[in-house]
mmCIF file of C-alpha atoms in Angstrom:
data_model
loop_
_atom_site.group_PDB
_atom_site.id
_atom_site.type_symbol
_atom_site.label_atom_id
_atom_site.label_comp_id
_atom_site.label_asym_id
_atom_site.label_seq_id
_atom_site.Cartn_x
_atom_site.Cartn_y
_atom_site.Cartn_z
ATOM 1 C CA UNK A 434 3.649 -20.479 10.479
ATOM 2 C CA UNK A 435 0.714 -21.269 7.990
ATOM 3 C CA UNK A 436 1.157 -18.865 5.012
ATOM 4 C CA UNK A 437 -0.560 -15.918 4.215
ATOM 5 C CA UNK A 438 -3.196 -17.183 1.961
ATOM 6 C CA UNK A 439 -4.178 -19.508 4.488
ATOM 7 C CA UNK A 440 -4.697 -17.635 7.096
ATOM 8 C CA UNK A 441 -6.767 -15.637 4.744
ATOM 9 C CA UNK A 442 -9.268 -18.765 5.117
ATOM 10 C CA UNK A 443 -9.383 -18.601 8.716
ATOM 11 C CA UNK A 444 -10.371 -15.071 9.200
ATOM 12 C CA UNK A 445 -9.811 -11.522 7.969
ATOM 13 C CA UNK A 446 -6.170 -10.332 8.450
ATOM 14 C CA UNK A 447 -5.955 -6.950 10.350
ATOM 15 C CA UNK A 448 -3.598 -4.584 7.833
ATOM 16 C CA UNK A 449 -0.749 -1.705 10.209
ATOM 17 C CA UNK A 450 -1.879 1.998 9.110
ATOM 18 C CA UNK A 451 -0.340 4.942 7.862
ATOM 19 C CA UNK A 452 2.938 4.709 8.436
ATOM 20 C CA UNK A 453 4.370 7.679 7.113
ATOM 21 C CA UNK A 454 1.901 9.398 9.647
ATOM 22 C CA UNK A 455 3.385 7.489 12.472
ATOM 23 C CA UNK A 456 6.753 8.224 11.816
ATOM 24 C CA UNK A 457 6.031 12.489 11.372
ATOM 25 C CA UNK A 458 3.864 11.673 15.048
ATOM 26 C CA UNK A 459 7.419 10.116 16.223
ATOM 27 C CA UNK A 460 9.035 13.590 15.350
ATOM 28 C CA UNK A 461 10.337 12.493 11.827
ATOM 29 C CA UNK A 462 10.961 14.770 9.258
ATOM 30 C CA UNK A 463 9.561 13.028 6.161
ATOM 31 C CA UNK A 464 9.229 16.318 3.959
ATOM 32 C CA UNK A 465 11.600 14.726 1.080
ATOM 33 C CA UNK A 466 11.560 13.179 -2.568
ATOM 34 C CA UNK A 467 12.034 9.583 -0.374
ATOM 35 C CA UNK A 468 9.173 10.011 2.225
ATOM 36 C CA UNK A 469 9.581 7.640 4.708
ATOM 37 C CA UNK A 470 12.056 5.438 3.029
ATOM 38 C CA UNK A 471 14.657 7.681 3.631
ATOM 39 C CA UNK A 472 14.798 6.656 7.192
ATOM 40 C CA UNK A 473 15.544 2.873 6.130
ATOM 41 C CA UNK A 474 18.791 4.680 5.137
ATOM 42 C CA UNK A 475 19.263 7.040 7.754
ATOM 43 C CA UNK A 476 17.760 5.344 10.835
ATOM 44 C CA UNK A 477 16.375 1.566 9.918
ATOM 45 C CA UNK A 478 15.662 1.779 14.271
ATOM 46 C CA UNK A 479 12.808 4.310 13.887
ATOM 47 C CA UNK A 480 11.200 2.282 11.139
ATOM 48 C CA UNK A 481 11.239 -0.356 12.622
ATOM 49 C CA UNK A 482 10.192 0.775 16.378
ATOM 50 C CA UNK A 483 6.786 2.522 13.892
ATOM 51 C CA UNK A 484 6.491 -0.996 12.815
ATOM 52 C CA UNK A 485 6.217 -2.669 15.840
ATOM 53 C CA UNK A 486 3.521 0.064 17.394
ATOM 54 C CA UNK A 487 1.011 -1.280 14.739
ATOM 55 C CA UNK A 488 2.404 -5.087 15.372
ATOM 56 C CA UNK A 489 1.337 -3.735 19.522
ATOM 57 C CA UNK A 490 -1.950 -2.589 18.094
ATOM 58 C CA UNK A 491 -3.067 -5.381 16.425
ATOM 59 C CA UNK A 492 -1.525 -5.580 12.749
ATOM 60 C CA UNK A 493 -1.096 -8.988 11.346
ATOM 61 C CA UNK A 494 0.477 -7.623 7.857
ATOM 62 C CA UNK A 495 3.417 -5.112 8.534
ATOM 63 C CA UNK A 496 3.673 -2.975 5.003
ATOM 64 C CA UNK A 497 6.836 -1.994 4.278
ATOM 65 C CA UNK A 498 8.597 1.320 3.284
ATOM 66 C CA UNK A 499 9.548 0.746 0.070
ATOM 67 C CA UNK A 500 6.467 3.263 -1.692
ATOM 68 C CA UNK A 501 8.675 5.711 -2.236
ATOM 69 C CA UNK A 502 11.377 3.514 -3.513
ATOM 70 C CA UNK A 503 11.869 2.601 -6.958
ATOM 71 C CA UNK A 504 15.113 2.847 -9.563
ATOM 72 C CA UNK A 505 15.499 5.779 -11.067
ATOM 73 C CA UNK A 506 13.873 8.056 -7.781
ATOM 74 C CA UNK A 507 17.487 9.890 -7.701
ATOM 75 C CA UNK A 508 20.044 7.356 -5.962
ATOM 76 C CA UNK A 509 22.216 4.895 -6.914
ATOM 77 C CA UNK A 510 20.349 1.767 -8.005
ATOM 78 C CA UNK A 511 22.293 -0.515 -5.847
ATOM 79 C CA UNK A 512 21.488 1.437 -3.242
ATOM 80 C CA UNK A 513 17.674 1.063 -4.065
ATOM 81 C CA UNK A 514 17.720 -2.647 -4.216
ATOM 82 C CA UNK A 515 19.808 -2.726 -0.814
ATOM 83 C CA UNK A 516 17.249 -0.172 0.734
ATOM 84 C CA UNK A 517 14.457 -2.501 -0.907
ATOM 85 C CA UNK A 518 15.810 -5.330 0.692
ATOM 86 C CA UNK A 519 16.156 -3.802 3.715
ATOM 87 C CA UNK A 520 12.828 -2.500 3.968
ATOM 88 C CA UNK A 521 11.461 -6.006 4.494
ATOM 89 C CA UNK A 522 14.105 -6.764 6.793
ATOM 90 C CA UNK A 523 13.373 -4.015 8.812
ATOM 91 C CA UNK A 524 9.263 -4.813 8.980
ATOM 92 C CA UNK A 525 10.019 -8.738 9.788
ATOM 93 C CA UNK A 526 12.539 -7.821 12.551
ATOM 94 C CA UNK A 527 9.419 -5.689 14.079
ATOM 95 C CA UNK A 528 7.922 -8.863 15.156
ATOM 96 C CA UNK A 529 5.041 -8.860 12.300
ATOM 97 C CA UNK A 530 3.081 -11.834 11.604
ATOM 98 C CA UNK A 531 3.448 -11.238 7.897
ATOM 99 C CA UNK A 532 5.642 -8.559 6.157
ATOM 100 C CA UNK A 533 3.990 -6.848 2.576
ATOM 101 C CA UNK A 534 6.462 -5.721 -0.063
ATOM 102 C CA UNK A 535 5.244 -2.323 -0.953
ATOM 103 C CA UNK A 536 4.887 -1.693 -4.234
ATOM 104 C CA UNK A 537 3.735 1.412 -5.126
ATOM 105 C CA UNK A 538 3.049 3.367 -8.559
ATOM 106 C CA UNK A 539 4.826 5.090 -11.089
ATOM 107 C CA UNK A 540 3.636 8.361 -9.593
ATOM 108 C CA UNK A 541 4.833 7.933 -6.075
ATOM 109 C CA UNK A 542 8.126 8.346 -7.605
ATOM 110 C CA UNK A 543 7.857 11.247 -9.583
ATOM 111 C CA UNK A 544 6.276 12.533 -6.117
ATOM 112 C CA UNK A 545 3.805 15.249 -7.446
ATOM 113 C CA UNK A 546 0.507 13.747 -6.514
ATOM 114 C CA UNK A 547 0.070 11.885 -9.986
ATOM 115 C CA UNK A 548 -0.943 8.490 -8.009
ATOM 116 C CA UNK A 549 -4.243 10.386 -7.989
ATOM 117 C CA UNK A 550 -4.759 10.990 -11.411
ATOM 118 C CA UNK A 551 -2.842 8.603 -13.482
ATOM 119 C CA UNK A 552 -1.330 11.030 -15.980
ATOM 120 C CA UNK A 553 1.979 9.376 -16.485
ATOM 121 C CA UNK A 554 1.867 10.016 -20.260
ATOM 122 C CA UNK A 555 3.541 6.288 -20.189
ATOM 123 C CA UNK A 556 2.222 3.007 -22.043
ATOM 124 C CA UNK A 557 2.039 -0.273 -20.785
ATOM 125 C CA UNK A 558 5.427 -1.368 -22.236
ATOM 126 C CA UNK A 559 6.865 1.394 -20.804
ATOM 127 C CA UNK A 560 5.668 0.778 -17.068
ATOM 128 C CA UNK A 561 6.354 -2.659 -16.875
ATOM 129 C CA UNK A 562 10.028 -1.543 -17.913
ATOM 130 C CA UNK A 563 10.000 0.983 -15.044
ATOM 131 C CA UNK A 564 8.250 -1.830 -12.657
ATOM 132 C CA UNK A 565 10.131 -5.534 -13.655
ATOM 133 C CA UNK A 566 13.589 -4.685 -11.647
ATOM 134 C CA UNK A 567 11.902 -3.879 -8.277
ATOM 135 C CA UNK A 568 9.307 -6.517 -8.527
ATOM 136 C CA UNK A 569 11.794 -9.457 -9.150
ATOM 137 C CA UNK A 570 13.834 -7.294 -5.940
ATOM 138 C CA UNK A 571 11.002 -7.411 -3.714
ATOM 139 C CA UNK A 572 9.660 -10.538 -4.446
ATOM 140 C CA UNK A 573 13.230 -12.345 -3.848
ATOM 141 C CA UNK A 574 13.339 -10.462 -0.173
ATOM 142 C CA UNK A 575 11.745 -12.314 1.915
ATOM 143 C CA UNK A 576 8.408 -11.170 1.881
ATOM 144 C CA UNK A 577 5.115 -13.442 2.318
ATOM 145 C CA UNK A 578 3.249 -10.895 -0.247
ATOM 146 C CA UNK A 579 3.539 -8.249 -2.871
ATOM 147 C CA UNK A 580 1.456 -5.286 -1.403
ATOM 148 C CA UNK A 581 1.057 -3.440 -4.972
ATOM 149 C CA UNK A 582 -1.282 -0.454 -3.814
ATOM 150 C CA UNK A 583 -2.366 2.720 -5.084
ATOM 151 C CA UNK A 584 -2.403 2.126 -8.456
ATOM 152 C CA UNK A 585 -3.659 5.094 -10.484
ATOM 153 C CA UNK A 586 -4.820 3.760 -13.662
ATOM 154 C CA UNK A 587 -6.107 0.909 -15.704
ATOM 155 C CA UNK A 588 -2.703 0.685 -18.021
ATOM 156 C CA UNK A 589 -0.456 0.491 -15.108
ATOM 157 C CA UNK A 590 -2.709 -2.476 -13.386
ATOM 158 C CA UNK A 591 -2.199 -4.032 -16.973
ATOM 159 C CA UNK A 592 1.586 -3.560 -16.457
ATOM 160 C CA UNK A 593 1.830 -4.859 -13.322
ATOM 161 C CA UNK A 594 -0.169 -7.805 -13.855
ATOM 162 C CA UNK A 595 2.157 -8.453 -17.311
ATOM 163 C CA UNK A 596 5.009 -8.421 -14.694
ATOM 164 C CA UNK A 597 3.483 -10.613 -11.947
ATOM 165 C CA UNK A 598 3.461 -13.633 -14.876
ATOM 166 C CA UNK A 599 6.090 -16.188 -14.277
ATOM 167 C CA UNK A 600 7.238 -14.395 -10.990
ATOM 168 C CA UNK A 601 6.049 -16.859 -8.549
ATOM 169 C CA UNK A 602 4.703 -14.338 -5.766
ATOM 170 C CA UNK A 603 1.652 -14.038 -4.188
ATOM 171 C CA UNK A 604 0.144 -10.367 -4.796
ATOM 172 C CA UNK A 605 -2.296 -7.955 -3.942
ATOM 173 C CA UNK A 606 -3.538 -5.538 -6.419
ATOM 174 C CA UNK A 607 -4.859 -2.299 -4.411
ATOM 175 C CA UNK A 608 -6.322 0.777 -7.237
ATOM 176 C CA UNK A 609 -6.212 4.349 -6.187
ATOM 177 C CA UNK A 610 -9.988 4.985 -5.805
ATOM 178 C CA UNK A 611 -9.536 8.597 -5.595
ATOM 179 C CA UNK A 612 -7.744 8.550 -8.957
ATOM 180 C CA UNK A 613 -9.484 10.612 -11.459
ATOM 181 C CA UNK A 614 -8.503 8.051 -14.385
ATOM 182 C CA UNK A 615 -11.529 5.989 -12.425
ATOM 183 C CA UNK A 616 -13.552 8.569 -12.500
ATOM 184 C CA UNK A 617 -15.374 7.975 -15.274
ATOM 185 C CA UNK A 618 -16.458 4.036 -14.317
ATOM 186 C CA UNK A 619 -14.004 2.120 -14.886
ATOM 187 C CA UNK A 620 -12.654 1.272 -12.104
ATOM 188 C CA UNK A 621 -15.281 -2.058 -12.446
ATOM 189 C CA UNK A 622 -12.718 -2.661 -15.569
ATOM 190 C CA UNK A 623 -9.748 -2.205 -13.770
ATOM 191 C CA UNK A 624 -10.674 -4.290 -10.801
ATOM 192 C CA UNK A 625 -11.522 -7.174 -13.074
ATOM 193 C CA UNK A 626 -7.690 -6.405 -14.351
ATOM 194 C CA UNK A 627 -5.820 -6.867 -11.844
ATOM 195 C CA UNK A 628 -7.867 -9.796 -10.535
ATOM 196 C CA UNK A 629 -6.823 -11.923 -13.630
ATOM 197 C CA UNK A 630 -3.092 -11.216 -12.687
ATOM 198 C CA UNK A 631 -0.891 -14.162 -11.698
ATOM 199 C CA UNK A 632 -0.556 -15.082 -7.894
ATOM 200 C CA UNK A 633 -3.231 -12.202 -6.907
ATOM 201 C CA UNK A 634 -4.875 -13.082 -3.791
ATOM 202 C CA UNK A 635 -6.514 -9.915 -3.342
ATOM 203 C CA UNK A 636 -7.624 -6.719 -5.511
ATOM 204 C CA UNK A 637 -9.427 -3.620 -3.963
ATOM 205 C CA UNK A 638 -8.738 -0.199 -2.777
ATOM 206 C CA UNK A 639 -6.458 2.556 -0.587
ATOM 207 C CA UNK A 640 -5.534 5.847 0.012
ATOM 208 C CA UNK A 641 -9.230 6.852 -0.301
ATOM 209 C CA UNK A 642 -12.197 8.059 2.163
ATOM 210 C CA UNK A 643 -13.605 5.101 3.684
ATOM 211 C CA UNK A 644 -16.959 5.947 1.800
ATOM 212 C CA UNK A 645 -14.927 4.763 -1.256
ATOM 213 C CA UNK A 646 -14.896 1.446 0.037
ATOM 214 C CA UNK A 647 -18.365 0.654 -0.260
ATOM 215 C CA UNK A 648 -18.221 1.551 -3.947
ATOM 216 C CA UNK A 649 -15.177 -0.775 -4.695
ATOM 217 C CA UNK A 650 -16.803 -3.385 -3.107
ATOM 218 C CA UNK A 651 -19.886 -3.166 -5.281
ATOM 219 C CA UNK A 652 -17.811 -3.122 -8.133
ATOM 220 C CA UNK A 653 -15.206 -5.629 -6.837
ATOM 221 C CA UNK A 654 -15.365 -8.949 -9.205
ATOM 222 C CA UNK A 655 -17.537 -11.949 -7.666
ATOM 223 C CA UNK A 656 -15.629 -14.602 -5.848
ATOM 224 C CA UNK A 657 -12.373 -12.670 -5.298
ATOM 225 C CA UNK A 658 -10.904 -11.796 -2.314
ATOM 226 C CA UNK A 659 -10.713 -7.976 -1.554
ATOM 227 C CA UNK A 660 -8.320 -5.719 0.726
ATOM 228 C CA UNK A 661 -9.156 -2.162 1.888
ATOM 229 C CA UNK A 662 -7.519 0.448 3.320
ATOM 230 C CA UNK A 663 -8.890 3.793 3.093
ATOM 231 C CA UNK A 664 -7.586 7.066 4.505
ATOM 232 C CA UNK A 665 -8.567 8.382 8.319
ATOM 233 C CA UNK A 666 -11.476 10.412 6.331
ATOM 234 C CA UNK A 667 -9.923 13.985 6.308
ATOM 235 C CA UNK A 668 -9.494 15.636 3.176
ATOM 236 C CA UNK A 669 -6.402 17.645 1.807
ATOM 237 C CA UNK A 670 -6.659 20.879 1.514
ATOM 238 C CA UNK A 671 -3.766 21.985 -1.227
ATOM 239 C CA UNK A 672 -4.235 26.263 -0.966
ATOM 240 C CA UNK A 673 -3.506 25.690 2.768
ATOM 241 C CA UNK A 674 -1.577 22.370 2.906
ATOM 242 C CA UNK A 675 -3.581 21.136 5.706
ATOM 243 C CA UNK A 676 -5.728 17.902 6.766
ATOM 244 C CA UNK A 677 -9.288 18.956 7.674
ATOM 245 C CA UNK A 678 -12.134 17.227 9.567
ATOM 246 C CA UNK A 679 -11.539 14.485 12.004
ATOM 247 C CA UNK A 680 -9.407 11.620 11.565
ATOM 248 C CA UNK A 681 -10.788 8.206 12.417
ATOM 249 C CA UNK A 682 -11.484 5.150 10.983
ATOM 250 C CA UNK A 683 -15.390 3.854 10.878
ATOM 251 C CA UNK A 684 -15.242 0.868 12.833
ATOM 252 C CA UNK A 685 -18.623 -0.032 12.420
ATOM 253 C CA UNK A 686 -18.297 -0.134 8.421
ATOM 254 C CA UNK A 687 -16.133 -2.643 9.170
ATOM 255 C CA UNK A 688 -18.080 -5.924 9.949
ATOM 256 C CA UNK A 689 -19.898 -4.610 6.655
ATOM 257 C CA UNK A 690 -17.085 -4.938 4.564
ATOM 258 C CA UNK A 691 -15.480 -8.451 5.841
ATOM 259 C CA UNK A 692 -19.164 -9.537 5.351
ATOM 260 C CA UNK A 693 -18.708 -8.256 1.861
ATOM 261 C CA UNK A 694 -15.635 -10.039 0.741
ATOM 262 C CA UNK A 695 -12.854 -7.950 2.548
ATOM 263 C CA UNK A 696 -10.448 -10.337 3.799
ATOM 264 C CA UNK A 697 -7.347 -7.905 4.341
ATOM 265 C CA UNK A 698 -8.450 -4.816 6.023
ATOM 266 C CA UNK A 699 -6.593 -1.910 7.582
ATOM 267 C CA UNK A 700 -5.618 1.946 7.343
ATOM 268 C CA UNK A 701 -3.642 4.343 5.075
ATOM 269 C CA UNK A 702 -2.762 7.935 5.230
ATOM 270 C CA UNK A 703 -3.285 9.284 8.436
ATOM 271 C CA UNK A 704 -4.603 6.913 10.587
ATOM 272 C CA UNK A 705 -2.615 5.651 13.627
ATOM 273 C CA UNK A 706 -2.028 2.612 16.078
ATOM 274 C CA UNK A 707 -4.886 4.044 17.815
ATOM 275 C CA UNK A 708 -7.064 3.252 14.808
ATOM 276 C CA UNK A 709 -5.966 0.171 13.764
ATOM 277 C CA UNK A 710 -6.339 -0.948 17.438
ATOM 278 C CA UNK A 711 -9.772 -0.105 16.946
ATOM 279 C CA UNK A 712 -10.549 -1.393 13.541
ATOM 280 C CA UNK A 713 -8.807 -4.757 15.108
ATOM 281 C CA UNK A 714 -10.753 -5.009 18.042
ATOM 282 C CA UNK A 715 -13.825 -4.288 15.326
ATOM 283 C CA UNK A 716 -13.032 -7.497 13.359
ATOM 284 C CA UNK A 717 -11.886 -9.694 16.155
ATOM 285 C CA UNK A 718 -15.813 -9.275 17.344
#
């Protein structure tokens, strides 16, 4: 099997979807501090079956449940690092052409929404501390690629790209565009970042509306290879805790945005096998 970065040359790879929304669709109660990756401890079969309905619809890069996961989220840290590892086990045994380490930031932790703002009140030193032990986990798992997504602020991309030196893993490098640390402009700045990392093959954008895309793209740095996967659209409506407007993913922004450098392409919260069938079908012509 050619690796990932090579079959990054031979045409755009087709990213799974949300798979937290996939698993509540299943009948999955996900409403706890570990999201989804408390069902790599309490039933590794219903990950895994989630995982192979995006492998059916089309995915070539399974992501894996490890978001939520990180030491210090309130169990036992050898029980992280097992869960870690299993969480790639779990995505490669779904039949998955290629199986991304999630990595995601400081905030999904702390689970109170600050992967949208960036307010950790941490400095760089400090995050790569909290980062280095699941990094070094992840990236001796098994998996082809480090999936490091939703990264809410310029400092933490700094962090993570301090980390990445000397680790030996192929990464991508995925900013929360719906942040408001990037509100301001700088998410040009940040981009540029994370694109000088070590072993990044990719830098870009998720859990955003897909209009976001177009704006990371512009902004993306010149000759780098970029990875999107925005939201199905909706937006979040906190006084009544609901999704409103229609989910779907816009399929025909999609030849747009592999004809402007977007070489890993796929969904995030709230979009289903159903979309990423369609966004697959999209790029596959």
């Amino acid at each position: 099997m050619p690796a990932l970065t090579d079959a990054l040359r031979e045409r755009p790879l087709v990213l799974d979807g949300g798979l937290g929304t996939h698993l509540e669709e299943r009948g999955n109660d996900l409403s706890g501090r570990l999201w989804s990756a408390r069902l790599l401890r309490d039933d590794p079969a219903e990950v895994r079956a989630t995982h192979a309905a995006f492998v059916d619809a089309g995915a070539d890069v399974l992501i894996t449940a490890s978001y939520q996961l990180g030491f210090g989220c309130g169990i036992d840290d050898d029980e992280v690092e097992a869960l870690l590892r299993r969480s790639v086990d779990v995505a490669r045994d779904a039949g998955g052409r290629f199986v991304a380490a999630s990595v995601g930031p400081y905030g999904a932790m702390r689970a109170d929404g600050s992967e949208y703002t960036g307010d950790y009140d941490l400095g760089v030193a400090e995050l790569r501390a909290w980062h280095r032990r699941r990094l070094h986990v992840l990236a001796d798992s098994g998996a082809d690629v480090l999936a490091i997504e939703t990264i809410a602020s310029e400092a933490e991309v700094e962090a993570l790209c301090a980390e990445l030196d000397g680790l030996g893993m192929p990464a991508w490098i995925s900013l929360s565009a719906s942040s408001t640390a990037f509100a301001d402009g700088s998410l040009r700045d940040a981009l540029a970042v994370a694109a000088s990392g070590s072993g990044v093959i990719a830098v870009g954008v998720n859990c955003c509306p897909p209009e976001d895309v177009d704006r990371a793209l512009a902004q993306a740095p010149a000759g780098v290879d970029t990875v999107v996967y925005p939201n199905s659209g909706e937006q979040w409506d906190a006084a009544t805790r609901r999704w409103r407007g229609t989910p779907g993913v816009p399929t025909a922004a999609v030849q747009d945005w592999v004809s402007r450098g977007a070489r890993l392409v796929g969904g995030c919260c709230r979009t289903t096998p159903t979309h990423i069938a369609a966004l697959s079908a999209a790029i596959r012509g």
